Short mmCIF file of C-alpha atoms and ligand atoms in Angstrom, two decimals:
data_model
loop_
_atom_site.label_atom_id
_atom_site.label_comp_id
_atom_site.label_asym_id
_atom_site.label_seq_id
_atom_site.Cartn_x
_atom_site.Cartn_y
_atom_site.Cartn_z
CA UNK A 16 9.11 20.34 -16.78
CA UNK A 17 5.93 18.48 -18.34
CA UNK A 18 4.72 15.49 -15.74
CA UNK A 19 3.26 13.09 -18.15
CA UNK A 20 1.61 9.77 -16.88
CA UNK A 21 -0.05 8.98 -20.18
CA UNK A 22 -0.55 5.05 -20.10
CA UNK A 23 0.78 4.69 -15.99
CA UNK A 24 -1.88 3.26 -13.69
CA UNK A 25 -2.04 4.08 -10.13
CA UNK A 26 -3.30 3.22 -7.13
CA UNK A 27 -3.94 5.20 -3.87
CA UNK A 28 -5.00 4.01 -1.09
CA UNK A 29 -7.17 5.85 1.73
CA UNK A 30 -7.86 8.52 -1.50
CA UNK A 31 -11.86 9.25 -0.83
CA UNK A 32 -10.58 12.12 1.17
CA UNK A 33 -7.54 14.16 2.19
CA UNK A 34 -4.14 14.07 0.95
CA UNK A 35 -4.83 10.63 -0.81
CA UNK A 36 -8.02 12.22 -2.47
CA UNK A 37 -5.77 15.22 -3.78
CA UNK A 38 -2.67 12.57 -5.25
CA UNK A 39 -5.41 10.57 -7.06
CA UNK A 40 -6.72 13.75 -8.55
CA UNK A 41 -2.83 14.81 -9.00
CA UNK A 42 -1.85 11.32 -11.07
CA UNK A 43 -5.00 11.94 -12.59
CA UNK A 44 -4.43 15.11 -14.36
CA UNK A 45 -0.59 13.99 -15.14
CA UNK A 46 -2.92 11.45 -17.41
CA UNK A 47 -2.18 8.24 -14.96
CA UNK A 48 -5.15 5.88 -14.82
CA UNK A 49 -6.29 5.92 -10.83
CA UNK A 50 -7.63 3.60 -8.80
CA UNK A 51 -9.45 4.92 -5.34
CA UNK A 52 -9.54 3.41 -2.37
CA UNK A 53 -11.83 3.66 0.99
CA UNK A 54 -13.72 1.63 3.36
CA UNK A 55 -17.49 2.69 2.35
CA UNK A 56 -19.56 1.70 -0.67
CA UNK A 57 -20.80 5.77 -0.76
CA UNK A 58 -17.77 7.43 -0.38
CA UNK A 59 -15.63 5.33 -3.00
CA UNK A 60 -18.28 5.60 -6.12
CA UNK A 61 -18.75 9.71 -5.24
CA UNK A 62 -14.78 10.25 -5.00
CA UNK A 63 -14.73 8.05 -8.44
CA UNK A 64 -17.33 10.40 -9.77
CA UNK A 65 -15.68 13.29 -8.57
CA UNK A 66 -12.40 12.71 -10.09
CA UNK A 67 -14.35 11.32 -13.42
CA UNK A 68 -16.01 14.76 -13.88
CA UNK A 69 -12.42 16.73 -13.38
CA UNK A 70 -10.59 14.49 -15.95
CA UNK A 71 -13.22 12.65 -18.52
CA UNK A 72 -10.22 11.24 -20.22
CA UNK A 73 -8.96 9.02 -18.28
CA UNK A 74 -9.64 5.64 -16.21
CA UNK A 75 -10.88 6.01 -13.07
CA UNK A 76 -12.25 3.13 -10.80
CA UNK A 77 -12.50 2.39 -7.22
CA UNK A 78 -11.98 -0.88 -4.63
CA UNK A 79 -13.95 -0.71 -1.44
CA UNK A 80 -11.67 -2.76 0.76
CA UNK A 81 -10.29 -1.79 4.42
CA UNK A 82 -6.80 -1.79 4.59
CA UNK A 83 -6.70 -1.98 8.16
CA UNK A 84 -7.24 -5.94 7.59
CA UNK A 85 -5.45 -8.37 5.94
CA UNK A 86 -8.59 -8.88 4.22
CA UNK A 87 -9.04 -5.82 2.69
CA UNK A 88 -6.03 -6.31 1.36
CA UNK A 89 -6.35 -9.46 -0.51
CA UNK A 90 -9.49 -7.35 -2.04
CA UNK A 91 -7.35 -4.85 -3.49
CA UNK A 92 -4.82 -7.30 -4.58
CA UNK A 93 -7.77 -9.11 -6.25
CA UNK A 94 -9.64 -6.52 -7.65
CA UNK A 95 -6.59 -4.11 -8.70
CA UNK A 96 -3.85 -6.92 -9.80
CA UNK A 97 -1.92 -4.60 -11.09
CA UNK A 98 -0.16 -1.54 -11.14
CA UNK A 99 2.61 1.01 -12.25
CA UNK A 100 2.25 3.31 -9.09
CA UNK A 101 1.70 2.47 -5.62
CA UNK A 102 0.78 5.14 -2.83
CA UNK A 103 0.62 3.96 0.42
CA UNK A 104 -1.29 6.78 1.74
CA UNK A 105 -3.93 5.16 3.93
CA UNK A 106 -3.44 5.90 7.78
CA UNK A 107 -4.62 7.18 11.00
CA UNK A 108 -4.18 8.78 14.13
CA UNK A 109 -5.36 9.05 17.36
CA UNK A 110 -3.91 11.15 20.15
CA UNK A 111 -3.75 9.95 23.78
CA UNK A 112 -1.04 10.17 26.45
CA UNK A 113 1.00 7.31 26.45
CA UNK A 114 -0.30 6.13 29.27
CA UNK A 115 -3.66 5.39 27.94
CA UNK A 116 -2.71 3.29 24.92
CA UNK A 117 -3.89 -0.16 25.30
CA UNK A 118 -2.11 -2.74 22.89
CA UNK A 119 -5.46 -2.98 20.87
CA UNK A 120 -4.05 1.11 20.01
CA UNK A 121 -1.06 0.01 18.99
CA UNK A 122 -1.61 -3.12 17.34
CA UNK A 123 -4.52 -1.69 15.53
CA UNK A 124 -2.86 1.62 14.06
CA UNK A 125 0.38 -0.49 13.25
CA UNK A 126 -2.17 -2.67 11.55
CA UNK A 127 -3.52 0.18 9.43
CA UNK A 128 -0.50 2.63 8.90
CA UNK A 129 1.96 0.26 8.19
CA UNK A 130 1.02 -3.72 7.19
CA UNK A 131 -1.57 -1.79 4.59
CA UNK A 132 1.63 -0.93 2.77
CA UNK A 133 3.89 -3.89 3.29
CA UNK A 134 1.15 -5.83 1.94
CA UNK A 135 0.66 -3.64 -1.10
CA UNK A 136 4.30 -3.85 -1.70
CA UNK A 137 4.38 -6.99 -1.42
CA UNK A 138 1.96 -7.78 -4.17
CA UNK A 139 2.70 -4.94 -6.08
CA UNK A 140 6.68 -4.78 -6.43
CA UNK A 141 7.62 -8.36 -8.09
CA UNK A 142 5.37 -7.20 -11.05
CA UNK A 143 7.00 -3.58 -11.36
CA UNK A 144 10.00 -4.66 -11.24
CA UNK A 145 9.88 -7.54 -14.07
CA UNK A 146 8.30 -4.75 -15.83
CA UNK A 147 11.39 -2.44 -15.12
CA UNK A 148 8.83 0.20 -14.58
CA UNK A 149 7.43 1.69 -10.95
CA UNK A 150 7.33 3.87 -8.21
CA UNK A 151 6.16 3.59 -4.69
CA UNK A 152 5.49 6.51 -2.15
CA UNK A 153 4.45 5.59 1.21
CA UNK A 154 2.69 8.58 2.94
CA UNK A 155 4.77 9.10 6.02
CA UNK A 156 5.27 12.51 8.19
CA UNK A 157 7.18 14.98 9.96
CA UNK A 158 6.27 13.04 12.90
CA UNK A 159 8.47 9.97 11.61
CA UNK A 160 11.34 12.05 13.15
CA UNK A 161 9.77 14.26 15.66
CA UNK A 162 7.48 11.64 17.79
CA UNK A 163 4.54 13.83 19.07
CA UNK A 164 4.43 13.36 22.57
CA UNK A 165 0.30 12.56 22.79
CA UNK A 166 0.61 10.23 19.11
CA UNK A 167 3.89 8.03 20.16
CA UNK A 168 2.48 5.45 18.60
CA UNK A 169 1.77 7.53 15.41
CA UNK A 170 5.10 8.37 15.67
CA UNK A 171 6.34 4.98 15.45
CA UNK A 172 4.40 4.13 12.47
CA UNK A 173 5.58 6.93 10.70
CA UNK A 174 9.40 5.75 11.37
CA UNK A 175 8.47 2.59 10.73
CA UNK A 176 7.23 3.64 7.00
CA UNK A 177 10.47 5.17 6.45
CA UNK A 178 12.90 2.04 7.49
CA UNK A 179 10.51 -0.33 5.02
CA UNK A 180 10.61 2.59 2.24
CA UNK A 181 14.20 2.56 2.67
CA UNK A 182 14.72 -0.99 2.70
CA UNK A 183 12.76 -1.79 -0.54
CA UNK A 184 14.31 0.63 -2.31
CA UNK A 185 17.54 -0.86 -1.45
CA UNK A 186 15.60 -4.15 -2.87
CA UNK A 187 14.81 -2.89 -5.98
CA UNK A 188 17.80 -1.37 -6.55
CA UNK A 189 18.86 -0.74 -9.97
CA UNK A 190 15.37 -1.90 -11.58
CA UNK A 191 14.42 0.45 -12.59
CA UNK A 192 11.63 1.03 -9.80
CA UNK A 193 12.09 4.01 -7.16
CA UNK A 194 10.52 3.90 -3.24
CA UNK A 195 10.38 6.92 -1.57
CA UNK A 196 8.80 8.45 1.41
CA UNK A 197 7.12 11.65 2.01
CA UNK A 198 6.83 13.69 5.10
CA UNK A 199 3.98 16.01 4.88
CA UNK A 200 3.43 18.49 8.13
CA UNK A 201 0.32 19.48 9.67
CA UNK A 202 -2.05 19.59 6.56
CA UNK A 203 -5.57 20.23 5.81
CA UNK A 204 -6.91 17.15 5.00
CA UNK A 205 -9.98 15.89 5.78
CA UNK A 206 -9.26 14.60 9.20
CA UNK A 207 -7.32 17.64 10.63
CA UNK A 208 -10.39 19.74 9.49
CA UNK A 209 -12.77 18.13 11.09
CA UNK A 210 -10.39 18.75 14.33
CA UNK A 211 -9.49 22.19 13.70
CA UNK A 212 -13.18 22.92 12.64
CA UNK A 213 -14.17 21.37 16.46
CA UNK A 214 -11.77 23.36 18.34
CA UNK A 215 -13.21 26.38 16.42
CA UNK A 216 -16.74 25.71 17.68
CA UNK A 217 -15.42 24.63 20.96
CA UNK A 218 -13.58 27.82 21.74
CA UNK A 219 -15.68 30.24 19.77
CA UNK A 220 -12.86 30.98 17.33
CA UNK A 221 -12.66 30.75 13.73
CA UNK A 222 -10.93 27.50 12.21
CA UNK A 223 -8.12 29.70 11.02
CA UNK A 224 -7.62 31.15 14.75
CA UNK A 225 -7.73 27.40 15.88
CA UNK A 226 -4.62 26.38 13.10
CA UNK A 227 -2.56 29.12 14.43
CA UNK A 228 -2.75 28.24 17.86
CA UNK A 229 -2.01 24.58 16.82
CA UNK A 230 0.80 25.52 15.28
CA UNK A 231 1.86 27.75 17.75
CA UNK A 232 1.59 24.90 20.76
CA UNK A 233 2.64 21.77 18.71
CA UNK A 234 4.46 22.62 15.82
CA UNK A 235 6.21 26.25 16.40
CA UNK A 236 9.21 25.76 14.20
CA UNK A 237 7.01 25.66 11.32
CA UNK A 238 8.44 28.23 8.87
CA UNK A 239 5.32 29.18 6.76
CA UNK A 240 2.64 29.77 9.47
CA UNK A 241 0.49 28.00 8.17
CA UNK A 242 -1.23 24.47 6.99
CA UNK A 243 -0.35 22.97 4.01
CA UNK A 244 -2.97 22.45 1.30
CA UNK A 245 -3.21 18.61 0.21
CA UNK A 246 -2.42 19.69 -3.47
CA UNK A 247 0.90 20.77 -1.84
CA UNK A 248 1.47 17.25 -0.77
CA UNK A 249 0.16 15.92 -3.55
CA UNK A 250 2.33 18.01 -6.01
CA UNK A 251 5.71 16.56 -4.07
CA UNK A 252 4.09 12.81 -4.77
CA UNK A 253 3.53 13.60 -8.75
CA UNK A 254 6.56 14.37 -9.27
CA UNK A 255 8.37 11.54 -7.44
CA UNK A 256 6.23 9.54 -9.30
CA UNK A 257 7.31 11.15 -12.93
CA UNK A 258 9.79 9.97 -15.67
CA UNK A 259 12.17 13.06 -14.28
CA UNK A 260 12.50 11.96 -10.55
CA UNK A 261 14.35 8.43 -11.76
CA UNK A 262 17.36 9.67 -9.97
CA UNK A 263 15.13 9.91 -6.73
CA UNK A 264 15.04 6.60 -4.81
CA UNK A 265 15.53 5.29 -1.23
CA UNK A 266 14.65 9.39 -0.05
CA UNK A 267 12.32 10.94 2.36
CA UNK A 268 10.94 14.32 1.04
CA UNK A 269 9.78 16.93 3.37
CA UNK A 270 6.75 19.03 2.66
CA UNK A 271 6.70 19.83 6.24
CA UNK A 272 6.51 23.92 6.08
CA UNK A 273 10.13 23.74 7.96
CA UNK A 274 8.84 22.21 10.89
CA UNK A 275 11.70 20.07 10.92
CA UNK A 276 14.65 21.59 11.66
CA UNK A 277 17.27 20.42 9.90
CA UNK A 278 18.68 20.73 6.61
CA UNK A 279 18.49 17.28 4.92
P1 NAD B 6 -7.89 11.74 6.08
O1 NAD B 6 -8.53 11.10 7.26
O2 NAD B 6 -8.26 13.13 5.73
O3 NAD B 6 -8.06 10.79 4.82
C1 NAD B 6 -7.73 9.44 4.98
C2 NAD B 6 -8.25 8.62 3.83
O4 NAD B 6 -7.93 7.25 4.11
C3 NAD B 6 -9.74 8.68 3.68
O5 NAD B 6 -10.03 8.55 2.32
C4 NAD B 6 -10.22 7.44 4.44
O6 NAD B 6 -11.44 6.95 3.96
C5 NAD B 6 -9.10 6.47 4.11
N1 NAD B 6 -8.96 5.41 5.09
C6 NAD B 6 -8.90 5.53 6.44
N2 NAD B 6 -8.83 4.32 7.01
C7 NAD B 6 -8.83 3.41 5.98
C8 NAD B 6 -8.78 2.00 5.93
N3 NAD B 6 -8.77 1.27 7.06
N4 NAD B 6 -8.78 1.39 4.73
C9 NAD B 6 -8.85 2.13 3.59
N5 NAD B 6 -8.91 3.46 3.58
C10 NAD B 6 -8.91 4.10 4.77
O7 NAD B 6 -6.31 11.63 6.36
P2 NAD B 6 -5.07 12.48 5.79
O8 NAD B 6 -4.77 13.54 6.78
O9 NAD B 6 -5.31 12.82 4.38
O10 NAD B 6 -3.93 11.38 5.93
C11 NAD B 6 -3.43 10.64 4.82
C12 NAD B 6 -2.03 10.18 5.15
O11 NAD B 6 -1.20 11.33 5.35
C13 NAD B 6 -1.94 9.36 6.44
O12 NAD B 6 -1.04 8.30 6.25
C14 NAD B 6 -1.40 10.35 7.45
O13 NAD B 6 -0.68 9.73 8.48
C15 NAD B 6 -0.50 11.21 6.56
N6 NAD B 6 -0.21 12.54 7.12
C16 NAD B 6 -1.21 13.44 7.34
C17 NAD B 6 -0.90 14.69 7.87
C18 NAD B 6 -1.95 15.75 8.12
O14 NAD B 6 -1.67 16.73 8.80
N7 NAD B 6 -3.15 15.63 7.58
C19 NAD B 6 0.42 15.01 8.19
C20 NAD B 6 1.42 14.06 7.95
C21 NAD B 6 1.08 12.83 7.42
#
């Protein structure tokens, strides 16, 4: 199979880093025109750079804009009217009991992990599917369906993303326009790095030793022992957003290692 995105533009948001950084560079070298997102002025114009210098060829820009507001939004709406691809990949976490969430925790990461998307979609979708043209992805996880115990609010985002993915593809239905969800598992992004990469220097083990014994205490069904790399991710998201995955719409795709366990 040959993944072409020749003449397809794209945008990713939260892509200056992690798995979003590794589907921008992903659309990218399918030939898709990308446009990064992140909060800082810095980090934007170096990930644009970055990508530039891997793939000369083809269109990349950026929009600074925070998705966590409904500002931010409007900015990317404004400055990116436009597109054939959406990735709603922007989103956080932050473990705490339960018992120390405040509403400002929840409101805030529900803010973030899920209104960045409906707002995207909501801007984005009307023009794909006039065009008859366009896929969506919203970034969920394996925690959609598992709710980590210390990241219930997580949790909830993550299911949340899944009932709107759902919904809108029942929406677009027969457009010609896919929605999907995909449910990565523990993977080395930036974020879980920098945590892994702290435990290691707390505990005077090596970042490796400190993955293993996450997975071993929070994730011990996983079936491949191991993180997976963003590009794994990313791979899953290129393809849903091909020509060939136009019988794929209203799904949820694991790249979870197994963690889940259960068969569809
Ligand atoms: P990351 O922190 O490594 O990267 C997040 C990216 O989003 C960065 O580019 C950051 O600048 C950007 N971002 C953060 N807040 C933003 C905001 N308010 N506005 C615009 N951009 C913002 O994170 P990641 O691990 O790559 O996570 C990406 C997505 O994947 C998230 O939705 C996350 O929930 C999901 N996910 C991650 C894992 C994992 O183990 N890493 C597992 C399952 C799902």
């Amino acid at each position: 199979m040959n993944i072409s995105l020749a003449g397809r533009k794209a945008v990713v948001t939260g892509s200056t880093a992690g798995i979003g950084r590794a589907i921008a560079e992903g659309l990218a070298r399918a030939g898709a025109s990308v446009v990064v997102n992140g909060r800082s002025e810095g980090r934007v114009a170096t990930a644009v750079a970055e990508v530039k210098a891997l793939f000369p060829d083809v269109e990349i820009t950026g929009v600074v804009a925070d998705l966590a507001t409904k500002e931010g939004s409007a900015v990317l709406a404004a400055k990116a009217p436009n597109t054939d691809i959406l990735i709603n990949n922007a989103g956080t976490a932050n473990p705490k009991p339960f018992s120390d969430l405040t509403d400002e925790d929840w409101l805030g990461l529900f803010q973030l992990n899920v209104m960045s998307g409906v707002r995207a979609a909501r801007h984005y979708l009307p023009k794909m599917t006039e065009r008859g043209w366009g896929r969506v992805v919203f970034i969920s996880s394996e925690s959609a369906l598992a709710i980590p115990k210390d990241m219930i609010d997580y949790g909830m985002t993550k299911t949340a993303q899944l009932a709107i993915s759902r919904g809108l593809a029942e929406t677009v239905a027969g457009t010609g326009v896919t929605v999907n969800s995909v449910l990565p598992g523990p993977t080395n992004s930036e974020i879980m790095s920098n945590w892994m990469a702290g435990t290691a220097r707390e505990q005077g083990i090596t970042q490796e030793e400190a993955e293993q014994q996450f997975l071993k205490a929070m994730r011990p069904t996983t079936l491949i022992n191991r993180f997976t790399s963003t590009e794994e991710v990313a791979n899953m998201v290129v393809y849903l957003c091909s020509e060939q995955a136009s019988g794929t719409t209203g799904s949820a795709m694991r790249v979870d290692g197994g963690v889940l366990r259960q068969i569809a």
